[in-house]
Short mmCIF file of C-alpha atoms in Angstrom, two decimals:
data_model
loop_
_atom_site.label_atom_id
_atom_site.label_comp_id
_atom_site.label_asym_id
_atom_site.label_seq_id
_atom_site.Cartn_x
_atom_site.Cartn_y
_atom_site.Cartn_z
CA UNK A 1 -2.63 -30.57 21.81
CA UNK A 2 -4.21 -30.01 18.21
CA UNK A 3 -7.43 -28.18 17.93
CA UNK A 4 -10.45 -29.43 16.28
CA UNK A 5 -11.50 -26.57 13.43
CA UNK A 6 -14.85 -25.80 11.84
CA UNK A 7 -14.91 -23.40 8.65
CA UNK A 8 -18.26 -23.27 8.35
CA UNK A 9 -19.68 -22.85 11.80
CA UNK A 10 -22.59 -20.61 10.05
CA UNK A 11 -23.37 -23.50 7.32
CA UNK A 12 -23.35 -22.06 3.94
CA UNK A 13 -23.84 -18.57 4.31
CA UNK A 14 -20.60 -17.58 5.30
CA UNK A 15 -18.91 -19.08 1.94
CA UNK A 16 -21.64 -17.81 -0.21
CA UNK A 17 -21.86 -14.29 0.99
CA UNK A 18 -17.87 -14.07 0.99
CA UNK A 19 -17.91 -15.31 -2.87
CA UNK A 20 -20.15 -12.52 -3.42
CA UNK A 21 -18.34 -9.79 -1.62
CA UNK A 22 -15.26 -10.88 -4.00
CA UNK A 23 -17.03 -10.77 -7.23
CA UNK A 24 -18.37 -7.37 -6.17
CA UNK A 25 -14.74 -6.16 -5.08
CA UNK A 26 -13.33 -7.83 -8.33
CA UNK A 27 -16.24 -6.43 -11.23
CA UNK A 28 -15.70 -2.72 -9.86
CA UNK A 29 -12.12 -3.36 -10.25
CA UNK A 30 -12.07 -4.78 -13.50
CA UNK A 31 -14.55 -1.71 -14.93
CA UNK A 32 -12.21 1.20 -13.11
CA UNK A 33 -9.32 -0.84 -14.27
CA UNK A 34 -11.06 -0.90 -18.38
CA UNK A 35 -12.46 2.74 -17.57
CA UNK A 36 -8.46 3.84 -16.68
CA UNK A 37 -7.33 2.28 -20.17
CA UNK A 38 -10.34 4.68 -22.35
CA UNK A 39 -9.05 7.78 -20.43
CA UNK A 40 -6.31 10.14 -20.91
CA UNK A 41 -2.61 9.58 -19.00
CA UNK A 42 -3.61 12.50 -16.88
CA UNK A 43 -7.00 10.73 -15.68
CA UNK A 44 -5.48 7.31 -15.69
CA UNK A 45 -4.23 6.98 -12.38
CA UNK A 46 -7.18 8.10 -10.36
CA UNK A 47 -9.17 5.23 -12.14
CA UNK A 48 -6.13 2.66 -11.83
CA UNK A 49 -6.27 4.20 -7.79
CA UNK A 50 -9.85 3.31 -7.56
CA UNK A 51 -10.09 -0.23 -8.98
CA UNK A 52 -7.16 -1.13 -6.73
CA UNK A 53 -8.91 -0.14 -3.72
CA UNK A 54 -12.15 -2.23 -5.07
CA UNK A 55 -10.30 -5.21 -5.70
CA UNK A 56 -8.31 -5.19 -2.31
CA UNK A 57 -11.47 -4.45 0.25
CA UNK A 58 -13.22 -7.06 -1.89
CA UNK A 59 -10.40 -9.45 -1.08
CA UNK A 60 -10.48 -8.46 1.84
CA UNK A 61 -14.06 -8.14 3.45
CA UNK A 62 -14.27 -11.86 1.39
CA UNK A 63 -11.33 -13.18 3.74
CA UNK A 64 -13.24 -11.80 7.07
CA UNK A 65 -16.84 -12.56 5.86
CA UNK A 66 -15.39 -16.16 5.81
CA UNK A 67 -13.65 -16.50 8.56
CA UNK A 68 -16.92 -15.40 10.71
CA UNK A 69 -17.15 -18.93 10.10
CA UNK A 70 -14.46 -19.74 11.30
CA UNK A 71 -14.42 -21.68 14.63
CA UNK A 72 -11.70 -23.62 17.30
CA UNK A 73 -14.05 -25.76 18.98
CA UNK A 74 -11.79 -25.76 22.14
CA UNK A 75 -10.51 -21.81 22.03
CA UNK A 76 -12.14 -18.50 21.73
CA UNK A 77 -10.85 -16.57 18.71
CA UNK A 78 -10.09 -12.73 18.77
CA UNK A 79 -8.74 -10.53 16.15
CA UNK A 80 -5.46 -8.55 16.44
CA UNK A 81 -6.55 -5.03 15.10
CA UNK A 82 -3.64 -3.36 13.73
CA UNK A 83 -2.32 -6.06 12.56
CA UNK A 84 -6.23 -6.81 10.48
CA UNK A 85 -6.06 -3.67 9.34
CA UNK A 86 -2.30 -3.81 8.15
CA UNK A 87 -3.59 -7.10 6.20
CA UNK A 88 -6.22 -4.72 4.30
CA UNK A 89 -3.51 -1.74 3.29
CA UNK A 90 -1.13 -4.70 1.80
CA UNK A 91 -3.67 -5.75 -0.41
CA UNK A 92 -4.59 -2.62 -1.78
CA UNK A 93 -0.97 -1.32 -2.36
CA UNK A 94 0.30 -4.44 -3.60
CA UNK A 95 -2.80 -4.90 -6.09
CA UNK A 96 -2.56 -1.37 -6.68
CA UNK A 97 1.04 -2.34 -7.79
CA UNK A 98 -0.13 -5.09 -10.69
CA UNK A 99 -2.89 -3.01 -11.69
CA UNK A 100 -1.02 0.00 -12.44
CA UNK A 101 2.03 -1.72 -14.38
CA UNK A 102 -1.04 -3.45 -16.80
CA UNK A 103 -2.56 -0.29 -16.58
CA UNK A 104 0.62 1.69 -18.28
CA UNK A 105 2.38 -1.68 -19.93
CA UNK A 106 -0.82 -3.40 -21.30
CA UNK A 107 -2.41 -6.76 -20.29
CA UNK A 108 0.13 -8.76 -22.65
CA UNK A 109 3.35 -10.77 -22.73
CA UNK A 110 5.57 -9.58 -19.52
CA UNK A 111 3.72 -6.46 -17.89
CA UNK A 112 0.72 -9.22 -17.92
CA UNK A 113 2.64 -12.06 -16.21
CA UNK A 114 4.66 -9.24 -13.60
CA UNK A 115 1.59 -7.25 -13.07
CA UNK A 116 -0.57 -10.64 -12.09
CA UNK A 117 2.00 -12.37 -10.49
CA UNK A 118 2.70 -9.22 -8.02
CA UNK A 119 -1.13 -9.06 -7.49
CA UNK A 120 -1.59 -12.91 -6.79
CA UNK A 121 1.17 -12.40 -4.29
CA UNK A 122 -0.75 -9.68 -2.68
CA UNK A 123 -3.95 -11.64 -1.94
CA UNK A 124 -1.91 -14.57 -0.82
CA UNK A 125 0.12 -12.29 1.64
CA UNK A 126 -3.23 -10.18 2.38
CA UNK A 127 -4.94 -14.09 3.45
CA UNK A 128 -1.69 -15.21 5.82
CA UNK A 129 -1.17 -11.75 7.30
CA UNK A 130 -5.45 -11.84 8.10
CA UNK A 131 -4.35 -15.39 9.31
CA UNK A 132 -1.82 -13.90 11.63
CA UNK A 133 -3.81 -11.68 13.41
CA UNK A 134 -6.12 -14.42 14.60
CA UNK A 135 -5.19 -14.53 18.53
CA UNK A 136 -6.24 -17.72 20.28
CA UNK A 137 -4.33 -19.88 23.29
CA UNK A 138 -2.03 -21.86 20.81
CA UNK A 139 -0.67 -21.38 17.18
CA UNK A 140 -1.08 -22.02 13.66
CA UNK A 141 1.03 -24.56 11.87
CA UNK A 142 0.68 -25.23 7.87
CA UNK A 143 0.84 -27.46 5.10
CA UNK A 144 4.31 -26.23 2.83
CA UNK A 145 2.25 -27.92 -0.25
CA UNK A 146 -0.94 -26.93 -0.16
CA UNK A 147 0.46 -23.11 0.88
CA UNK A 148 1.77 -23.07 -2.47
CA UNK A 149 -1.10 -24.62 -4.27
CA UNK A 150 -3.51 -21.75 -3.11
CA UNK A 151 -0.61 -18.59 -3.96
CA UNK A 152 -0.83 -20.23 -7.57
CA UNK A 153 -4.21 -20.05 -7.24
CA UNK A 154 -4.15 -16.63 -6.00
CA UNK A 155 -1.61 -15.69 -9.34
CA UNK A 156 -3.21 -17.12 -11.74
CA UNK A 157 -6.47 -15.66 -10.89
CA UNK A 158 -5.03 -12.45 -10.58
CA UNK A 159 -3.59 -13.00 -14.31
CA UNK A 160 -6.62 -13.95 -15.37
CA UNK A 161 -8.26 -11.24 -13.87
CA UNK A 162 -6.04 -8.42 -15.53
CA UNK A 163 -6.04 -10.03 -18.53
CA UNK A 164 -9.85 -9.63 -18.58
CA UNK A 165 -9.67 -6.00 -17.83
CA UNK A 166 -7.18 -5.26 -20.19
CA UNK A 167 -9.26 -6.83 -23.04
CA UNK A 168 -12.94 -7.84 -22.42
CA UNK A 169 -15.37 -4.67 -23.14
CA UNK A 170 -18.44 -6.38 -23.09
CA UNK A 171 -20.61 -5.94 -20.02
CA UNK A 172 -21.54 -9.52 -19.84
CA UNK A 173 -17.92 -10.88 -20.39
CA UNK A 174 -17.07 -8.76 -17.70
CA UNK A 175 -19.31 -10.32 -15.55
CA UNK A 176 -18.67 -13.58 -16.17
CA UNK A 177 -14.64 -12.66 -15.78
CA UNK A 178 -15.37 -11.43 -12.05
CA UNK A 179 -17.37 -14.13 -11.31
CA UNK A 180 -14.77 -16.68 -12.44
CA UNK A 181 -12.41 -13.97 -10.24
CA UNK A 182 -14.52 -14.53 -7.57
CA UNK A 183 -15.01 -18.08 -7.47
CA UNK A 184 -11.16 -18.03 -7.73
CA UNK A 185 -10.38 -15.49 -4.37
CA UNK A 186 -12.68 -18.10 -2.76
CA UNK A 187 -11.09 -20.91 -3.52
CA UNK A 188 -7.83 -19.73 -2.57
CA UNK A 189 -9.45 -18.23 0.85
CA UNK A 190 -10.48 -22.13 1.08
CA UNK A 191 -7.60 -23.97 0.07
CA UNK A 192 -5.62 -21.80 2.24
CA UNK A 193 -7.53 -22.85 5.21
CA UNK A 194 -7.36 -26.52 3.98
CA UNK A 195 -3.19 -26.24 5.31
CA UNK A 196 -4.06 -24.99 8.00
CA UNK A 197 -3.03 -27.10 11.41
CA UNK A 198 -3.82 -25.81 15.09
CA UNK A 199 -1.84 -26.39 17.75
CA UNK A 200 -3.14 -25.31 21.23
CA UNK A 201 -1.04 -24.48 24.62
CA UNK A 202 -2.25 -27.03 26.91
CA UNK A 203 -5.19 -27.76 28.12
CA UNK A 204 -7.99 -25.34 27.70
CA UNK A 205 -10.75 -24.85 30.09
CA UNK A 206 -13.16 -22.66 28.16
CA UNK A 207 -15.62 -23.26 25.16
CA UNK A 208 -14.63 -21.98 21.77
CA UNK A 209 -16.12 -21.20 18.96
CA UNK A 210 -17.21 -18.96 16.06
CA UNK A 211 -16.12 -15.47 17.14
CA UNK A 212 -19.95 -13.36 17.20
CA UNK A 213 -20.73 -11.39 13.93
CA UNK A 214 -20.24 -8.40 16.55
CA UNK A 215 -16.41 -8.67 16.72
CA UNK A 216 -15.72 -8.44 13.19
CA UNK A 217 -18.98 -6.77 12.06
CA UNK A 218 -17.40 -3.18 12.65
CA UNK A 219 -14.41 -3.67 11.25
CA UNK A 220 -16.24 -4.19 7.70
CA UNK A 221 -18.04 -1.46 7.93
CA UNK A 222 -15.63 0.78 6.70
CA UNK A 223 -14.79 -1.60 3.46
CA UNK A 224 -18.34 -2.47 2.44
CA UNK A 225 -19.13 1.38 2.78
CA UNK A 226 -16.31 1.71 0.25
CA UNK A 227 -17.35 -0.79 -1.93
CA UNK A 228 -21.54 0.88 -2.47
CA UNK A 229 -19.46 3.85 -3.30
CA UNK A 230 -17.58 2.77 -5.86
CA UNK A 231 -20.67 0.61 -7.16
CA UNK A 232 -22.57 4.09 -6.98
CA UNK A 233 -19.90 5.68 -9.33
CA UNK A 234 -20.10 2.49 -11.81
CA UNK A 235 -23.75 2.54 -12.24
CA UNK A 236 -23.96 6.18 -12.96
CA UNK A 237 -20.94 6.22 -15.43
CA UNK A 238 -22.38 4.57 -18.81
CA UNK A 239 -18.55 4.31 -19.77
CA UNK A 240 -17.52 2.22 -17.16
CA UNK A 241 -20.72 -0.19 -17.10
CA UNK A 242 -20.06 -0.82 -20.71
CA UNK A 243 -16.51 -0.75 -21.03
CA UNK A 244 -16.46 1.34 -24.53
CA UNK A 245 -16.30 5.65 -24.79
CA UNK A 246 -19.51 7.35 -25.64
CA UNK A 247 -19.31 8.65 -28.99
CA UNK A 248 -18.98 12.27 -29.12
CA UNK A 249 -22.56 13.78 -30.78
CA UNK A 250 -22.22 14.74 -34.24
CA UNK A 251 -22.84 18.62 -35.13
CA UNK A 252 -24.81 19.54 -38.06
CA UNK A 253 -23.86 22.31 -40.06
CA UNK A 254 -25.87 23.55 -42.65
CA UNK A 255 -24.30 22.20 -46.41
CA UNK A 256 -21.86 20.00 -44.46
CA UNK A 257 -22.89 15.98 -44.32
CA UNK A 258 -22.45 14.60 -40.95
CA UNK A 259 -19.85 12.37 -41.77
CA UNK A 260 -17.36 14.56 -42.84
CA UNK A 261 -17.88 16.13 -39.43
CA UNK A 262 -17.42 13.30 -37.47
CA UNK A 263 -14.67 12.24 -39.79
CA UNK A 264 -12.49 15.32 -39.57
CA UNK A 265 -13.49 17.18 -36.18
CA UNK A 266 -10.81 19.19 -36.77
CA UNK A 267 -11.03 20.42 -40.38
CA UNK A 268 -10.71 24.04 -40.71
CA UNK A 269 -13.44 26.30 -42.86
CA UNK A 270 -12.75 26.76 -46.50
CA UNK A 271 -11.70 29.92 -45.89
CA UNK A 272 -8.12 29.00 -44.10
CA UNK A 273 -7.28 27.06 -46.93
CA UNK A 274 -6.21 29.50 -49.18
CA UNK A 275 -9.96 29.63 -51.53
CA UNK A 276 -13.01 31.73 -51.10
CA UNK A 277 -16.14 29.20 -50.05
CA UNK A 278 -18.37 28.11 -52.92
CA UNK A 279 -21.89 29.39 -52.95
CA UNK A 280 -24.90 27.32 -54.22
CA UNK A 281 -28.15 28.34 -55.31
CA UNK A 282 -28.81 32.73 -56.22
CA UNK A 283 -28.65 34.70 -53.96
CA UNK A 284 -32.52 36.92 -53.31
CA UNK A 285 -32.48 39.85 -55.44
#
């Protein structure tokens, strides 16, 4: 027996406050991911760490705000825990994964194209294994075609995405990146669910529906809790918001213009250079 499905059981807030949740996820991902590439080697990976985790709960509490939306008119819909959970863990490790070989490679020629294409693969496999843990009295069929249609999506946002961290600075560009990254997430999320088929085991005797925001509502706390963190640490860190270093202050020395200070911070005195410091004016008698 198919199933009859409704994606947007909640109208348009479901879709609208899932786009947002993946442009948050993806602009403090893209400003730890810029942030790791002004740092140090030592530093680096905690940053690369960070945006990872910010890109994959924003994925992921995107996927789940959406599906919260998600009805079968003639099944109730529950959620397979571990197995929603599991979903969440792949895409942070295998984000974590393209982030951190553009983070050490650079955002060009083949650490770009590797790096994106192994983070596209992890929000398409993040999406299907959500997908899987969906229980309801029947099964899920899909479309081989449109399946592929929203991975490239998924990869060439992802691309996109590092690209834009590896060379946008400007706080404005980076907005507008994660909002094209967001609009992107979504419409893979979407075009996803547009090959999806549902088959159902017989007749069915109770009402389906949207699942209540209470069965799903818990397991984002943990995510979005996550997420005003890192947003906490990106606000407060001028660097980060900005996307360039903060120039280091300038120290004045008496007799010594400011520009040679700057220019050569580590210029010895006078003295260490083999030639006794010149004097000007007289010296009080």
């Amino acid at each position: 027996m198919q199933g009859t499905v409704d994606g947007f059981s909640y109208g348009a807030v479901t879709p609208v406050v899932a786009y947002l949740m993946a442009c948050l996820g993806g602009a403090l991902g893209l400003r730890c991911t810029t942030r790791a590439l002004l740092v140090s080697h030592s530093r680096r990976p905690a940053w690369l760490a960070l945006g990872s985790a910010a890109i994959g709960s924003g994925i992921w509490t995107m996927h789940f705000v959406a599906m919260m939306g998600f009805a079968i008119k003639e099944s109730p819909i529950h959620y397979d825990k571990p197995m929603t959970y599991a979903s969440l863990g792949l895409a942070i490790v295998m984000v974590g994964v393209g982030i951190f070989i553009v983070g050490y490679r650079g955002a060009t020629g083949a650490a770009l194209f590797t790096g994106g294409t192994v983070t596209g693969l992890g929000v398409a496999s993040m999406h299907y294994l959500g997908m899987a843990g969906v229980r309801f009295h029947g099964r899920f069929t899909y479309n081989t075609v449109t399946v592929a249609a929203s991975v490239a999506i998924a990869v060439v946002a992802a691309t996109a995405a590092l690209w834009a961290a590896g060379r946008v600075r400007g706080f404005l560009w980076s907005v507008g990146a994660s909002l094209v990254m967001g609009l992107a997430v979504s419409g893979m999320h979407y075009m996803g669910m547009a090959a999806l088929g549902v088959h159902l085991d017989g007749h069915s005797h109770t009402v389906g529906g949207a699942p209540e925001p209470s069965v799903l509502a818990p397991m984002l706390i943990g995510p979005l809790a996550f997420l005003l963190l890192a947003a906490v640490v990106v606000v407060f860190d001028p660097m980060m918001v900005m996307g360039r270093p903060v120039r280091t202050p300038v120290e004045h020395k008496p007799g010594v213009p400011a520009a040679a200070v700057a220019s050569h911070p580590d210029r010895r005195p006078a003295l260490h250079e083999g030639r006794r410091p010149e004097h000007h004016g007289s010296r009080t008698r």
